[in-house]
Amino acid sequence: MLKEIKIGNLRLPHNIFLAPLAGITNLPFRLICRSRGASLAFTEMVSVNGLVRDGAKTRALLKRTADDYPLGIQLFGSSPDDLAEAARMVEGDGELIDINMGCPVKKVVGTGAGSALLRDLKQVAAIIRATRRATCLPLTVKIRSGWHSGEDVFLEAGKIAESEGCDAITLHPRSRNLMFGGHADWDKIRELKEFLSIPVIGSGDLFSGNDCIRMLRETACDGIMIARGALGAPWIFSDALDVARALEPFTPSKSELASTIRTHFGMYVAHSGEAIAVREMKKHIGWYAKGFAGASKIRSEAGAAASFDDIIRLIDKIELRETHGGESPDEKGITDDAAGENRNRLFCDSH
Ligand SMILES: Cc1cc2nc3c(=O)[nH]c(=O)nc-3n(C[C@H](O)[C@H](O)[C@H](O)COP(=O)(O)O)c2cc1C
């Protein structure tokens, strides 16, 4: 269940991680999830072609700070030589290298990378062998159950990963053709765990602290990775830790929610600048609002937000909904002065 875990020479205090999410697990999001308990976080998937050929833009995905630790760098590509070269290039940028063998999107599988590799296990072996030779960092792979439902290869792929020197493997037990449909079949995580000696990390359908602990218990896997469940709910990590310790899971009040969003926004502004922070927080506010009364209104206001102050006003509205007994904050009139005060609070919260 909840336990210390060792992946290669990387020792982690517990086994609840933030999964790689393209377009999402950038530095600010990783920091907010770490602040709520994630013991390991991953970059967005990083193209080895981009790293090897055009450099600067792709390298921006590796941006980190000292407290963004430990960091798993996820690489995707289809050429063993390029993956090996990329692994050498990023060795100083993280504590672990993961190879993406699960991404189902056309743009990635069209290049023979991601889950397309599950149709060519010889290539899987060649990629892991070359990358293993290239780096001393802990090396892991993340796979789906197979390319097509009914044509599972996760046991064979797992055995190859183990014999070629991977230090752990993550399984998202859906085939590529399912994309995100149906349910993740956790029985396959249990099967893989029983089949291998290296640590097995489970991924799929973890939307609450209870789900996390249930996956650990039902599959006996060595660790779990939370993905969609962390969107708008970074406290899912502390929830899982609380459930494991038989404590009540945390249900944030609106002011706690607002404070988390402020902290997240503050991290974004500090690390990515105001323009990117405003653009990106719009989608995060949509996720933070899910499940709350008036969520669709907040979401459409978030869509229309164009400035730092618009975002601050929106966060205030979320908070005032509770403080003023659910009245529309518009009626209470949030002034520019209030937004200005919150600009100061934002930076106090995030540092
Ligand atoms: C928007 C989005 C982006 C993702 N990006 C990646 C990625 O870059 N690399 C990867 O290995 N998996 C990626 N995944 C898959 C997740 O890491 C995870 O395995 C999957 O979502 C199942 O977990 P969940 O049900 O808890 O979301 C992505 C999933 C989503 C929804």
Coordinates of C-alpha atoms and ligand atoms in Angstrom, one line a residue:
M1 CA 0.0 0.0 0.0
L2 CA 1.4 3.4 0.9
K3 CA 5.1 2.8 1.3
E4 CA 8.6 4.0 0.5
I5 CA 9.7 3.0 -3.0
K6 CA 13.0 2.7 -4.7
I7 CA 13.3 3.1 -8.5
G8 CA 16.9 2.3 -9.4
N9 CA 18.9 4.5 -7.1
L10 CA 16.0 6.9 -6.6
R11 CA 14.5 6.5 -3.1
L12 CA 11.1 8.2 -2.7
P13 CA 9.3 8.7 0.7
H14 CA 6.0 7.3 -0.7
N15 CA 4.6 5.8 -3.9
I16 CA 2.0 8.4 -5.1
F17 CA 3.2 10.3 -8.2
L18 CA 2.0 12.9 -10.6
A19 CA 1.7 11.3 -14.1
P20 CA 3.0 13.0 -17.3
L21 CA 0.3 15.0 -19.0
A22 CA 1.2 16.8 -22.3
G23 CA 0.2 20.4 -22.2
I24 CA -0.3 20.3 -18.4
T25 CA 2.5 19.0 -16.2
N26 CA 4.7 22.0 -16.7
L27 CA 6.7 23.6 -13.8
P28 CA 3.8 25.5 -12.1
F29 CA 1.5 22.5 -12.2
R30 CA 4.2 20.2 -10.9
L31 CA 5.0 22.6 -8.0
I32 CA 1.3 22.9 -7.0
C33 CA 1.0 19.1 -7.0
R34 CA 4.2 18.6 -5.1
S35 CA 3.0 21.1 -2.5
R36 CA 0.0 18.9 -2.0
G37 CA 2.1 15.7 -1.6
A38 CA 3.1 14.2 -4.9
S39 CA 6.5 12.4 -4.2
L40 CA 7.6 12.3 -7.9
A41 CA 6.5 14.3 -10.9
F42 CA 7.1 14.0 -14.6
T43 CA 7.6 16.5 -17.4
E44 CA 5.2 16.6 -20.3
M45 CA 6.4 14.2 -22.9
V46 CA 9.5 15.6 -24.6
S47 CA 10.1 14.9 -28.3
V48 CA 13.6 13.3 -28.9
N49 CA 13.5 14.7 -32.4
G50 CA 12.9 18.1 -31.0
L51 CA 15.8 17.7 -28.5
V52 CA 18.3 16.2 -31.0
R53 CA 17.4 18.6 -33.9
D54 CA 16.0 21.9 -32.8
G55 CA 16.9 22.2 -29.2
A56 CA 15.8 25.4 -27.6
K57 CA 12.0 25.2 -27.9
T58 CA 11.9 21.6 -26.7
R59 CA 14.4 22.2 -23.9
A60 CA 12.0 24.8 -22.5
L61 CA 9.8 21.8 -21.4
L62 CA 12.7 20.8 -19.1
K63 CA 12.6 24.0 -17.1
R64 CA 12.7 23.3 -13.4
T65 CA 13.6 24.8 -10.1
A66 CA 15.4 23.3 -7.1
D67 CA 12.1 22.5 -5.3
D68 CA 10.8 20.7 -8.5
Y69 CA 12.5 17.6 -7.2
P70 CA 12.7 14.7 -8.0
L71 CA 11.8 15.0 -11.6
G72 CA 11.1 12.3 -14.2
I73 CA 11.8 13.3 -17.7
Q74 CA 9.5 11.6 -20.2
L75 CA 10.9 11.2 -23.7
F76 CA 9.1 10.0 -26.8
G77 CA 10.5 8.9 -30.1
S78 CA 10.9 5.8 -32.2
S79 CA 14.5 5.6 -33.0
P80 CA 16.8 3.8 -30.5
D81 CA 19.8 6.0 -31.5
D82 CA 17.8 9.3 -31.0
L83 CA 16.3 8.1 -27.7
A84 CA 19.8 7.2 -26.5
E85 CA 21.2 10.5 -27.6
A86 CA 18.3 12.4 -26.0
A87 CA 18.8 10.5 -22.8
R88 CA 22.4 11.6 -22.7
M89 CA 21.4 15.2 -23.4
V90 CA 18.9 15.4 -20.5
E91 CA 20.9 13.5 -17.9
G92 CA 21.6 16.7 -15.9
D93 CA 18.0 17.9 -16.1
G94 CA 16.2 15.3 -14.0
E95 CA 16.5 12.3 -11.7
L96 CA 14.8 9.6 -13.8
I97 CA 14.1 9.0 -17.5
D98 CA 10.8 7.5 -18.7
I99 CA 10.1 6.4 -22.2
N100 CA 6.6 7.0 -23.5
M101 CA 5.2 3.8 -25.1
G102 CA 1.5 4.6 -24.4
C103 CA 0.5 7.9 -26.1
P104 CA -2.4 7.2 -28.4
V105 CA -2.6 10.5 -30.3
K106 CA -2.3 10.3 -34.1
K107 CA 0.5 12.9 -34.3
V108 CA 2.7 10.7 -32.1
V109 CA 1.7 7.2 -33.3
G110 CA 2.0 8.4 -36.9
T111 CA 5.8 8.8 -36.3
G112 CA 6.0 5.2 -34.8
A113 CA 6.3 6.5 -31.3
G114 CA 4.1 6.2 -28.2
S115 CA 1.7 3.3 -28.2
A116 CA 2.6 2.5 -31.9
L117 CA 5.7 0.8 -30.4
L118 CA 3.5 -1.8 -28.8
R119 CA 3.0 -3.2 -32.3
D120 CA 6.7 -3.8 -32.6
L121 CA 8.2 -5.4 -29.5
K122 CA 11.6 -5.8 -31.2
Q123 CA 11.8 -2.1 -31.5
V124 CA 10.7 -1.8 -27.8
A125 CA 13.7 -4.0 -26.9
A126 CA 16.1 -2.0 -29.1
I127 CA 15.0 1.3 -27.7
I128 CA 15.3 0.2 -24.1
R129 CA 18.7 -1.4 -24.7
A130 CA 20.1 1.7 -26.4
T131 CA 18.7 4.1 -23.8
R132 CA 19.9 1.9 -20.9
R133 CA 23.4 1.9 -22.3
A134 CA 23.2 5.7 -22.7
T135 CA 22.3 6.7 -19.1
C136 CA 22.9 5.8 -15.5
L137 CA 19.7 7.5 -14.4
P138 CA 16.8 5.2 -13.3
L139 CA 15.0 4.2 -16.5
T140 CA 11.3 3.4 -16.7
V141 CA 8.8 2.9 -19.5
K142 CA 5.1 3.8 -19.6
I143 CA 2.9 1.5 -21.7
R144 CA -0.8 0.8 -22.4
S145 CA -2.1 -2.8 -22.5
G146 CA -1.7 -3.1 -26.2
W147 CA -2.5 -1.5 -29.6
H148 CA -5.9 -3.1 -30.0
S149 CA -8.5 -4.5 -27.5
G150 CA -8.1 -8.3 -27.3
E151 CA -4.4 -8.1 -28.5
D152 CA -2.7 -7.3 -25.2
V153 CA 1.1 -7.2 -25.2
F154 CA 1.7 -5.7 -21.8
L155 CA 3.1 -8.9 -20.2
E156 CA 5.6 -9.4 -23.1
A157 CA 6.5 -5.7 -23.1
G158 CA 6.9 -5.8 -19.4
K159 CA 9.2 -8.8 -19.6
I160 CA 11.3 -7.0 -22.3
A161 CA 11.5 -3.9 -20.1
E162 CA 12.7 -5.9 -17.2
S163 CA 15.3 -8.0 -19.1
E164 CA 16.6 -4.9 -20.9
G165 CA 17.3 -3.1 -17.6
C166 CA 14.3 -0.9 -16.8
D167 CA 14.1 0.0 -13.2
A168 CA 10.2 0.1 -13.2
I169 CA 7.3 0.1 -15.5
T170 CA 4.0 2.0 -15.6
L171 CA 0.9 0.4 -17.0
H172 CA -2.2 2.3 -18.1
P173 CA -4.4 -0.7 -18.8
R174 CA -6.4 0.5 -21.8
S175 CA -5.5 -0.5 -25.3
R176 CA -4.7 2.3 -27.8
N177 CA -7.9 2.0 -29.7
L178 CA -9.9 2.7 -26.5
M179 CA -8.2 6.1 -26.1
F180 CA -9.8 7.2 -22.8
G181 CA -13.1 5.2 -23.3
G182 CA -14.4 2.4 -21.1
H183 CA -12.6 1.6 -17.8
A184 CA -9.0 1.0 -17.0
D185 CA -8.8 -2.7 -16.4
W186 CA -6.9 -2.8 -13.0
D187 CA -6.8 -6.6 -13.1
K188 CA -4.1 -6.2 -15.8
I189 CA -2.0 -4.1 -13.4
R190 CA -2.3 -6.9 -10.8
E191 CA -1.3 -9.5 -13.5
L192 CA 1.8 -7.5 -14.5
K193 CA 2.8 -7.1 -10.9
E194 CA 2.6 -10.8 -10.4
F195 CA 4.6 -11.4 -13.6
L196 CA 7.6 -9.1 -13.0
S197 CA 10.2 -8.4 -10.3
I198 CA 10.7 -4.7 -11.1
P199 CA 8.3 -2.2 -9.5
V200 CA 5.0 -1.8 -11.3
I201 CA 3.3 1.5 -11.2
G202 CA -0.5 1.7 -11.9
S203 CA -2.2 4.4 -13.9
G204 CA -5.9 4.8 -14.9
D205 CA -9.1 6.2 -13.4
L206 CA -7.7 7.6 -10.2
F207 CA -10.2 10.4 -9.4
S208 CA -10.1 10.4 -5.6
G209 CA -7.9 9.5 -2.6
N210 CA -10.1 6.4 -2.2
D211 CA -9.5 5.3 -5.8
C212 CA -5.7 5.7 -5.2
I213 CA -5.6 3.5 -2.1
R214 CA -8.0 1.0 -3.7
M215 CA -5.7 0.6 -6.7
L216 CA -2.7 0.0 -4.4
R217 CA -4.7 -2.5 -2.4
E218 CA -6.5 -4.4 -5.2
T219 CA -3.6 -4.7 -7.6
A220 CA -0.7 -4.9 -5.1
C221 CA 1.2 -2.5 -7.4
D222 CA 4.2 -0.7 -6.1
G223 CA 3.1 2.8 -6.8
I224 CA 0.5 4.8 -8.6
M225 CA 0.4 7.8 -10.9
I226 CA -2.4 10.3 -10.8
A227 CA -3.3 12.1 -14.1
R228 CA -6.8 13.6 -14.8
G229 CA -7.7 13.4 -11.2
A230 CA -5.2 16.1 -10.3
L231 CA -6.8 18.6 -12.7
G232 CA -8.5 21.2 -10.6
A233 CA -7.8 19.0 -7.5
P234 CA -4.1 19.0 -6.6
W235 CA -5.1 18.0 -3.1
I236 CA -5.9 14.5 -4.4
F237 CA -2.3 13.6 -3.4
S238 CA -2.8 14.6 0.3
D239 CA -6.3 13.0 0.1
A240 CA -4.7 9.7 -0.9
L241 CA -2.1 10.0 1.9
D242 CA -5.0 10.8 4.4
V243 CA -7.0 7.8 3.3
A244 CA -4.0 5.6 3.7
R245 CA -3.5 6.9 7.2
A246 CA -7.3 6.5 8.0
L247 CA -7.8 10.2 8.2
E248 CA -10.8 12.1 6.7
P249 CA -10.1 13.2 3.2
F250 CA -9.9 17.0 2.7
T251 CA -12.8 18.8 1.2
P252 CA -11.7 22.3 0.4
S253 CA -14.0 25.2 1.3
K254 CA -14.4 27.8 -1.4
S255 CA -11.8 30.0 0.3
E256 CA -9.3 27.1 0.5
L257 CA -10.0 26.5 -3.2
A258 CA -9.5 30.2 -4.0
S259 CA -6.2 30.2 -2.0
T260 CA -5.0 27.1 -4.0
I261 CA -5.9 28.8 -7.3
R262 CA -4.1 32.0 -6.2
T263 CA -1.0 30.0 -5.3
H264 CA -1.1 28.2 -8.6
F265 CA -1.6 31.4 -10.5
G266 CA 1.3 33.0 -8.5
M267 CA 3.6 30.2 -9.5
Y268 CA 2.5 30.5 -13.1
V269 CA 3.2 34.3 -13.2
A270 CA 6.5 33.8 -11.4
H271 CA 7.8 31.0 -13.7
S272 CA 6.1 31.7 -17.1
G273 CA 5.2 35.4 -17.0
E274 CA 1.9 37.1 -16.9
A275 CA 0.6 36.6 -20.4
I276 CA 1.2 32.8 -20.4
A277 CA -0.1 32.6 -16.8
V278 CA -3.4 34.3 -17.8
R279 CA -3.9 32.1 -20.9
E280 CA -3.1 28.9 -19.1
M281 CA -5.0 29.6 -15.8
K282 CA -8.2 30.0 -17.9
K283 CA -8.3 26.2 -18.4
H284 CA -7.2 25.4 -14.9
I285 CA -9.9 27.6 -13.4
G286 CA -12.4 25.6 -15.5
W287 CA -11.1 22.5 -13.9
Y288 CA -11.0 24.0 -10.4
A289 CA -14.6 25.0 -10.8
K290 CA -15.9 21.5 -11.6
G291 CA -18.5 20.3 -9.2
F292 CA -19.3 23.7 -7.8
A293 CA -22.6 25.5 -8.1
G294 CA -22.3 28.1 -10.9
A295 CA -19.3 26.2 -12.5
S296 CA -20.5 26.8 -16.0
K297 CA -20.7 30.5 -15.5
I298 CA -17.2 30.6 -13.9
R299 CA -16.0 28.5 -16.9
S300 CA -17.4 30.9 -19.4
E301 CA -16.0 33.9 -17.5
A302 CA -12.7 32.2 -17.4
G303 CA -12.8 31.8 -21.2
A304 CA -13.4 35.5 -21.6
A305 CA -10.6 36.6 -19.1
A306 CA -8.0 38.6 -20.8
S307 CA -5.8 40.1 -18.1
F308 CA -4.2 39.4 -14.8
D309 CA -6.9 41.4 -13.0
D310 CA -9.6 39.4 -14.8
I311 CA -8.2 36.2 -13.3
I312 CA -7.8 37.8 -9.9
R313 CA -11.5 39.0 -10.0
L314 CA -12.6 35.5 -11.0
I315 CA -10.7 33.9 -8.1
D316 CA -12.3 36.4 -5.8
K317 CA -15.7 35.5 -7.1
I318 CA -15.1 31.9 -6.3
E319 CA -14.1 32.8 -2.8
L320 CA -17.0 35.3 -2.3
R321 CA -19.6 32.8 -3.3
E322 CA -19.1 31.1 0.0
T323 CA -18.3 34.2 2.1
H324 CA -21.5 35.8 1.0
G325 CA -23.7 32.8 1.3
G326 CA -23.7 31.9 -2.3
E327 CA -24.9 35.3 -3.5
S328 CA -23.6 36.4 -6.9
P329 CA -20.4 38.2 -6.2
D330 CA -21.4 40.6 -9.0
E331 CA -24.0 42.0 -6.6
K332 CA -21.3 42.6 -4.0
G333 CA -19.3 44.5 -6.5
I334 CA -15.7 43.4 -6.7
T335 CA -13.7 46.6 -7.3
D336 CA -10.4 47.2 -9.0
D337 CA -9.0 48.0 -5.5
A338 CA -10.0 44.6 -4.3
A339 CA -8.3 43.1 -7.3
G340 CA -5.2 45.1 -6.5
E341 CA -5.1 43.9 -2.9
N342 CA -5.4 40.4 -4.2
R343 CA -2.4 40.9 -6.5
N344 CA -0.4 41.4 -3.3
R345 CA -1.9 38.4 -1.6
L346 CA -1.2 36.3 -4.7
F347 CA 2.5 36.8 -4.4
C348 CA 2.5 36.4 -0.6
D349 CA 0.7 33.0 -1.0
S350 CA 3.0 31.7 -3.7
H351 CA 6.4 32.4 -2.2
Ligands
LIG1 C1 -4.5 15.5 -21.5 C2 -3.7 14.3 -21.3 C3 -2.3 14.3 -21.6 C4 -1.5 13.2 -21.4 N1 -0.2 13.2 -21.7 C5 0.6 12.2 -21.4 C6 2.0 12.2 -21.7 O1 2.5 13.2 -22.1 N2 2.7 11.1 -21.4 C7 2.1 9.9 -21.0 O2 2.8 8.9 -20.7 N3 0.8 9.9 -20.7 C8 0.0 11.0 -20.9 N4 -1.3 10.9 -20.6 C9 -1.8 9.7 -20.0 C10 -1.8 9.8 -18.4 O3 -0.5 10.0 -17.9 C11 -2.5 8.6 -17.8 O4 -1.8 7.5 -18.0 C12 -3.9 8.5 -18.2 O5 -4.6 9.7 -18.3 C13 -4.7 7.5 -17.3 O6 -4.8 8.0 -16.0 P1 -6.1 8.8 -15.4 O7 -7.3 7.9 -15.7 O8 -5.8 8.9 -14.0 O9 -6.2 10.1 -16.2 C14 -2.1 12.0 -20.8 C15 -3.5 12.0 -20.5 C16 -4.2 13.1 -20.7 C17 -5.7 13.1 -20.4

